[in-house]
Amino acid sequence: MDQSTQYDERIARIMAKIEAMKDKKFSITCGQWPPVWDAPCSEEEVTAFETEKGIQLPADYRRFVTTVAASGSQPFYGLLPLQKQEGVPEQPFPYTLEHIVYFLYMTEEEIDAFYGDDDEDGPFADDYGLIALCTEGCGMDSVLVVNSKDPDTYGTVWFYDFANDCGMIPMRDKETGKPFHFLDWLEYWADRTAGLKHNEYFSFSETIQLPEAPDNPDIMGRKMGWIE
């Protein structure tokens, strides 16, 4: 079985899960519910985007947006179309699965250096190598790595939250620790949503797994008394 067929079978399974819960009632849905999906992108549209940005979209995401839907009203506030991307995917993503951004593990000096000054320390590269998948609101987003020098990091989905002083951390399977790719992300949302009661909700923040804190008394988490 070739890779495209494998993707098609998995996508069909995920979409069947989403369709099966269309009659569920939720007090919190963010975007339109039941989900409404827009027409898929053409191969020409996706190829033009890739050529313009000098990248190649991850295969599972590319298959979804060219065969099922370019965007939609879910998850959360909706799957964002390529045409509304505001990041800088043409520049390589500066982090890896083992080199993350988590403010509580950083010193004040490291945080200052991270934000920096465009004239002195270079541009703030928080959106390099990424496209946004969706927002949960309150500054919490899901982003897809589409440009990375590290093959293990390319194609993974990260929880992106600078608004609440969290950082940017890869999403992982709770049992295996395996990082999420696009279809993992979408299926997790479908499975998790299917199990919710009408007044419950969840955040993708529950999928992040942090490494041990650095052995440094000056990291912000220790200075604030939140980490022993």
PDB file of C-alpha atoms in Angstrom, residues 32-214:
ATOM      1  CA  GLN A  32     -19.424  26.684  13.784  1.00  0.00           C
ATOM      2  CA  TRP A  33     -20.760  23.306  14.892  1.00  0.00           C
ATOM      3  CA  PRO A  34     -21.319  20.809  13.309  1.00  0.00           C
ATOM      4  CA  PRO A  35     -18.105  21.452  11.379  1.00  0.00           C
ATOM      5  CA  VAL A  36     -18.341  23.024   7.950  1.00  0.00           C
ATOM      6  CA  TRP A  37     -15.494  22.200   5.568  1.00  0.00           C
ATOM      7  CA  ASP A  38     -14.398  24.297   2.615  1.00  0.00           C
ATOM      8  CA  ALA A  39     -13.458  22.871  -0.757  1.00  0.00           C
ATOM      9  CA  PRO A  40      -9.953  21.417  -1.016  1.00  0.00           C
ATOM     10  CA  CYS A  41      -7.083  23.301  -2.598  1.00  0.00           C
ATOM     11  CA  SER A  42      -6.063  22.382  -6.105  1.00  0.00           C
ATOM     12  CA  GLU A  43      -2.658  20.818  -6.694  1.00  0.00           C
ATOM     13  CA  GLU A  44      -1.751  23.979  -8.602  1.00  0.00           C
ATOM     14  CA  GLU A  45      -2.602  26.222  -5.635  1.00  0.00           C
ATOM     15  CA  VAL A  46      -0.547  24.161  -3.206  1.00  0.00           C
ATOM     16  CA  THR A  47       2.385  23.880  -5.589  1.00  0.00           C
ATOM     17  CA  ALA A  48       2.310  27.659  -6.110  1.00  0.00           C
ATOM     18  CA  PHE A  49       2.411  28.215  -2.327  1.00  0.00           C
ATOM     19  CA  GLU A  50       5.309  25.779  -1.932  1.00  0.00           C
ATOM     20  CA  THR A  51       7.211  27.396  -4.797  1.00  0.00           C
ATOM     21  CA  GLU A  52       6.644  30.905  -3.456  1.00  0.00           C
ATOM     22  CA  LYS A  53       7.880  29.948   0.017  1.00  0.00           C
ATOM     23  CA  GLY A  54      10.596  27.549  -1.111  1.00  0.00           C
ATOM     24  CA  ILE A  55       9.230  24.718   1.033  1.00  0.00           C
ATOM     25  CA  GLN A  56       7.501  21.357   0.733  1.00  0.00           C
ATOM     26  CA  LEU A  57       4.405  20.866   2.862  1.00  0.00           C
ATOM     27  CA  PRO A  58       4.305  17.747   5.063  1.00  0.00           C
ATOM     28  CA  ALA A  59       2.744  14.909   3.062  1.00  0.00           C
ATOM     29  CA  ASP A  60      -0.150  14.106   5.414  1.00  0.00           C
ATOM     30  CA  TYR A  61      -1.224  17.752   5.669  1.00  0.00           C
ATOM     31  CA  ARG A  62      -0.827  18.233   1.928  1.00  0.00           C
ATOM     32  CA  ARG A  63      -2.981  15.191   1.215  1.00  0.00           C
ATOM     33  CA  PHE A  64      -5.740  16.462   3.500  1.00  0.00           C
ATOM     34  CA  VAL A  65      -5.926  19.984   2.084  1.00  0.00           C
ATOM     35  CA  THR A  66      -5.851  18.780  -1.537  1.00  0.00           C
ATOM     36  CA  THR A  67      -8.396  15.956  -1.194  1.00  0.00           C
ATOM     37  CA  VAL A  68     -10.733  16.823   1.697  1.00  0.00           C
ATOM     38  CA  ALA A  69     -10.746  20.454   2.849  1.00  0.00           C
ATOM     39  CA  ALA A  70      -8.531  23.514   2.545  1.00  0.00           C
ATOM     40  CA  SER A  71     -10.001  24.881   5.776  1.00  0.00           C
ATOM     41  CA  GLY A  72     -13.021  24.550   8.039  1.00  0.00           C
ATOM     42  CA  SER A  73     -14.912  25.778  11.091  1.00  0.00           C
ATOM     43  CA  GLN A  74     -13.196  23.292  13.432  1.00  0.00           C
ATOM     44  CA  PRO A  75     -11.030  22.416  15.367  1.00  0.00           C
ATOM     45  CA  PHE A  76     -11.709  25.199  17.883  1.00  0.00           C
ATOM     46  CA  TYR A  77     -11.933  28.427  15.824  1.00  0.00           C
ATOM     47  CA  GLY A  78     -11.274  26.542  12.623  1.00  0.00           C
ATOM     48  CA  LEU A  79      -8.605  25.055  10.373  1.00  0.00           C
ATOM     49  CA  LEU A  80      -6.847  27.996   8.735  1.00  0.00           C
ATOM     50  CA  PRO A  81      -6.350  28.164   4.962  1.00  0.00           C
ATOM     51  CA  LEU A  82      -2.927  28.554   3.381  1.00  0.00           C
ATOM     52  CA  GLN A  83      -3.996  31.886   1.932  1.00  0.00           C
ATOM     53  CA  LYS A  84      -4.345  33.422   5.404  1.00  0.00           C
ATOM     54  CA  GLN A  85      -0.944  32.438   6.745  1.00  0.00           C
ATOM     55  CA  GLU A  86       0.957  35.303   8.356  1.00  0.00           C
ATOM     56  CA  GLY A  87       4.132  33.501   9.410  1.00  0.00           C
ATOM     57  CA  VAL A  88       7.501  33.187   7.705  1.00  0.00           C
ATOM     58  CA  PRO A  89       7.564  29.560   6.503  1.00  0.00           C
ATOM     59  CA  GLU A  90      10.392  30.298   4.079  1.00  0.00           C
ATOM     60  CA  GLN A  91      12.824  30.659   7.010  1.00  0.00           C
ATOM     61  CA  PRO A  92      13.900  27.464   8.845  1.00  0.00           C
ATOM     62  CA  PHE A  93      12.270  26.646  12.167  1.00  0.00           C
ATOM     63  CA  PRO A  94      14.931  27.455  14.821  1.00  0.00           C
ATOM     64  CA  TYR A  95      14.027  24.719  17.338  1.00  0.00           C
ATOM     65  CA  THR A  96      13.942  20.933  17.521  1.00  0.00           C
ATOM     66  CA  LEU A  97      11.993  18.355  19.491  1.00  0.00           C
ATOM     67  CA  GLU A  98      14.747  18.453  22.106  1.00  0.00           C
ATOM     68  CA  HIS A  99      15.347  22.213  21.975  1.00  0.00           C
ATOM     69  CA  ILE A 100      12.064  23.879  22.919  1.00  0.00           C
ATOM     70  CA  VAL A 101      10.942  27.253  24.248  1.00  0.00           C
ATOM     71  CA  TYR A 102       9.464  27.110  27.755  1.00  0.00           C
ATOM     72  CA  PHE A 103       9.719  30.327  29.717  1.00  0.00           C
ATOM     73  CA  LEU A 104       9.649  28.759  33.190  1.00  0.00           C
ATOM     74  CA  TYR A 105      12.853  26.890  32.274  1.00  0.00           C
ATOM     75  CA  MET A 106      14.606  30.074  31.127  1.00  0.00           C
ATOM     76  CA  THR A 107      16.437  32.756  33.076  1.00  0.00           C
ATOM     77  CA  GLU A 108      15.396  36.375  32.857  1.00  0.00           C
ATOM     78  CA  GLU A 109      18.461  37.053  30.714  1.00  0.00           C
ATOM     79  CA  GLU A 110      17.566  34.219  28.346  1.00  0.00           C
ATOM     80  CA  ILE A 111      14.017  35.529  27.981  1.00  0.00           C
ATOM     81  CA  ASP A 112      15.328  39.022  27.255  1.00  0.00           C
ATOM     82  CA  ALA A 113      17.703  37.586  24.658  1.00  0.00           C
ATOM     83  CA  PHE A 114      14.882  35.518  23.146  1.00  0.00           C
ATOM     84  CA  TYR A 115      12.706  38.550  22.522  1.00  0.00           C
ATOM     85  CA  GLY A 116      15.737  40.692  21.765  1.00  0.00           C
ATOM     86  CA  ASP A 117      15.824  43.887  19.792  1.00  0.00           C
ATOM     87  CA  ASP A 118      15.503  43.760  16.028  1.00  0.00           C
ATOM     88  CA  ASP A 119      18.380  46.201  15.631  1.00  0.00           C
ATOM     89  CA  GLU A 120      20.776  44.458  18.016  1.00  0.00           C
ATOM     90  CA  ASP A 121      19.924  40.774  18.423  1.00  0.00           C
ATOM     91  CA  GLY A 122      18.168  39.926  15.175  1.00  0.00           C
ATOM     92  CA  PRO A 123      14.452  39.435  14.497  1.00  0.00           C
ATOM     93  CA  PHE A 124      12.078  37.632  16.820  1.00  0.00           C
ATOM     94  CA  ALA A 125      11.804  34.268  15.030  1.00  0.00           C
ATOM     95  CA  ASP A 126       8.710  32.875  16.727  1.00  0.00           C
ATOM     96  CA  ASP A 127       6.953  32.253  13.401  1.00  0.00           C
ATOM     97  CA  TYR A 128       9.865  30.968  11.294  1.00  0.00           C
ATOM     98  CA  GLY A 129       9.288  27.674   9.512  1.00  0.00           C
ATOM     99  CA  LEU A 130       5.649  27.406  10.577  1.00  0.00           C
ATOM    100  CA  ILE A 131       2.119  27.562   9.337  1.00  0.00           C
ATOM    101  CA  ALA A 132      -0.759  28.038  11.778  1.00  0.00           C
ATOM    102  CA  LEU A 133      -3.340  25.254  11.933  1.00  0.00           C
ATOM    103  CA  CYS A 134      -5.867  26.812  14.301  1.00  0.00           C
ATOM    104  CA  THR A 135      -6.305  28.960  17.373  1.00  0.00           C
ATOM    105  CA  GLU A 136      -8.079  27.998  20.582  1.00  0.00           C
ATOM    106  CA  GLY A 137      -8.332  31.669  21.518  1.00  0.00           C
ATOM    107  CA  CYS A 138      -6.489  33.541  24.284  1.00  0.00           C
ATOM    108  CA  GLY A 139      -3.237  33.294  22.335  1.00  0.00           C
ATOM    109  CA  MET A 140      -3.127  29.479  22.295  1.00  0.00           C
ATOM    110  CA  ASP A 141      -2.466  28.077  18.815  1.00  0.00           C
ATOM    111  CA  SER A 142      -1.545  24.870  17.046  1.00  0.00           C
ATOM    112  CA  VAL A 143       1.250  25.260  14.495  1.00  0.00           C
ATOM    113  CA  LEU A 144       2.799  22.902  11.944  1.00  0.00           C
ATOM    114  CA  VAL A 145       6.548  22.843  11.214  1.00  0.00           C
ATOM    115  CA  VAL A 146       6.939  23.036   7.437  1.00  0.00           C
ATOM    116  CA  ASN A 147      10.603  24.022   7.188  1.00  0.00           C
ATOM    117  CA  SER A 148      13.276  22.472   9.394  1.00  0.00           C
ATOM    118  CA  LYS A 149      16.855  21.304   8.992  1.00  0.00           C
ATOM    119  CA  ASP A 150      16.053  18.509  11.451  1.00  0.00           C
ATOM    120  CA  PRO A 151      14.100  15.686   9.757  1.00  0.00           C
ATOM    121  CA  ASP A 152      12.570  14.540  13.048  1.00  0.00           C
ATOM    122  CA  THR A 153      11.150  18.017  13.728  1.00  0.00           C
ATOM    123  CA  TYR A 154       9.822  18.618  10.212  1.00  0.00           C
ATOM    124  CA  GLY A 155       6.088  17.923   9.974  1.00  0.00           C
ATOM    125  CA  THR A 156       5.432  17.967  13.723  1.00  0.00           C
ATOM    126  CA  VAL A 157       2.697  19.983  15.444  1.00  0.00           C
ATOM    127  CA  TRP A 158       3.526  22.323  18.318  1.00  0.00           C
ATOM    128  CA  PHE A 159       1.533  24.122  21.005  1.00  0.00           C
ATOM    129  CA  TYR A 160       2.275  27.816  20.551  1.00  0.00           C
ATOM    130  CA  ASP A 161       1.492  30.154  23.449  1.00  0.00           C
ATOM    131  CA  PHE A 162       3.561  33.277  23.973  1.00  0.00           C
ATOM    132  CA  ALA A 163       0.567  35.338  25.091  1.00  0.00           C
ATOM    133  CA  ASN A 164       0.424  33.484  28.415  1.00  0.00           C
ATOM    134  CA  ASP A 165       4.199  33.214  28.917  1.00  0.00           C
ATOM    135  CA  CYS A 166       4.277  29.513  28.110  1.00  0.00           C
ATOM    136  CA  GLY A 167       6.361  29.197  24.947  1.00  0.00           C
ATOM    137  CA  MET A 168       6.392  26.698  22.099  1.00  0.00           C
ATOM    138  CA  ILE A 169       6.382  22.975  22.841  1.00  0.00           C
ATOM    139  CA  PRO A 170       5.767  19.911  20.626  1.00  0.00           C
ATOM    140  CA  MET A 171       2.560  17.944  21.121  1.00  0.00           C
ATOM    141  CA  ARG A 172       3.073  14.264  21.925  1.00  0.00           C
ATOM    142  CA  ASP A 173       1.108  11.077  22.352  1.00  0.00           C
ATOM    143  CA  LYS A 174       0.566  10.631  26.091  1.00  0.00           C
ATOM    144  CA  GLU A 175       1.322   6.909  26.036  1.00  0.00           C
ATOM    145  CA  THR A 176       4.157   6.605  23.524  1.00  0.00           C
ATOM    146  CA  GLY A 177       5.706  10.067  23.717  1.00  0.00           C
ATOM    147  CA  LYS A 178       5.705  10.151  19.902  1.00  0.00           C
ATOM    148  CA  PRO A 179       5.359  13.676  18.510  1.00  0.00           C
ATOM    149  CA  PHE A 180       2.161  14.588  16.695  1.00  0.00           C
ATOM    150  CA  HIS A 181       2.023  15.053  12.954  1.00  0.00           C
ATOM    151  CA  PHE A 182      -0.980  16.665  11.270  1.00  0.00           C
ATOM    152  CA  LEU A 183      -3.233  13.608  11.140  1.00  0.00           C
ATOM    153  CA  ASP A 184      -2.299  12.676  14.736  1.00  0.00           C
ATOM    154  CA  TRP A 185      -3.342  16.180  15.766  1.00  0.00           C
ATOM    155  CA  LEU A 186      -6.637  16.055  13.906  1.00  0.00           C
ATOM    156  CA  GLU A 187      -7.527  12.572  15.142  1.00  0.00           C
ATOM    157  CA  TYR A 188      -6.676  13.479  18.723  1.00  0.00           C
ATOM    158  CA  TRP A 189      -9.083  16.403  18.481  1.00  0.00           C
ATOM    159  CA  ALA A 190     -11.795  14.148  17.015  1.00  0.00           C
ATOM    160  CA  ASP A 191     -11.364  11.454  19.682  1.00  0.00           C
ATOM    161  CA  ARG A 192     -11.099  13.930  22.526  1.00  0.00           C
ATOM    162  CA  THR A 193     -14.125  15.914  21.365  1.00  0.00           C
ATOM    163  CA  ALA A 194     -16.207  12.770  20.939  1.00  0.00           C
ATOM    164  CA  GLY A 195     -15.708  11.980  24.617  1.00  0.00           C
ATOM    165  CA  LEU A 196     -16.714  15.412  25.938  1.00  0.00           C
ATOM    166  CA  LYS A 197     -19.965  16.163  27.702  1.00  0.00           C
ATOM    167  CA  HIS A 198     -22.009  19.134  26.506  1.00  0.00           C
ATOM    168  CA  ASN A 199     -20.414  21.580  28.987  1.00  0.00           C
ATOM    169  CA  GLU A 200     -16.821  20.314  28.811  1.00  0.00           C
ATOM    170  CA  TYR A 201     -13.872  21.446  26.724  1.00  0.00           C
ATOM    171  CA  PHE A 202     -10.167  20.688  26.443  1.00  0.00           C
ATOM    172  CA  SER A 203      -6.975  22.364  25.289  1.00  0.00           C
ATOM    173  CA  PHE A 204      -4.157  20.962  23.199  1.00  0.00           C
ATOM    174  CA  SER A 205      -1.895  22.104  26.044  1.00  0.00           C
ATOM    175  CA  GLU A 206      -2.685  18.743  27.665  1.00  0.00           C
ATOM    176  CA  THR A 207      -0.576  17.021  24.993  1.00  0.00           C
ATOM    177  CA  ILE A 208       2.714  18.703  25.886  1.00  0.00           C
ATOM    178  CA  GLN A 209       5.332  16.761  27.820  1.00  0.00           C
ATOM    179  CA  LEU A 210       8.109  18.753  29.431  1.00  0.00           C
ATOM    180  CA  PRO A 211      11.672  17.537  29.981  1.00  0.00           C
ATOM    181  CA  GLU A 212      13.186  17.779  33.445  1.00  0.00           C
ATOM    182  CA  ALA A 213      13.838  21.323  34.595  1.00  0.00           C
ATOM    183  CA  PRO A 214      17.416  22.594  34.147  1.00  0.00           C
TER     184      PRO A 214
END
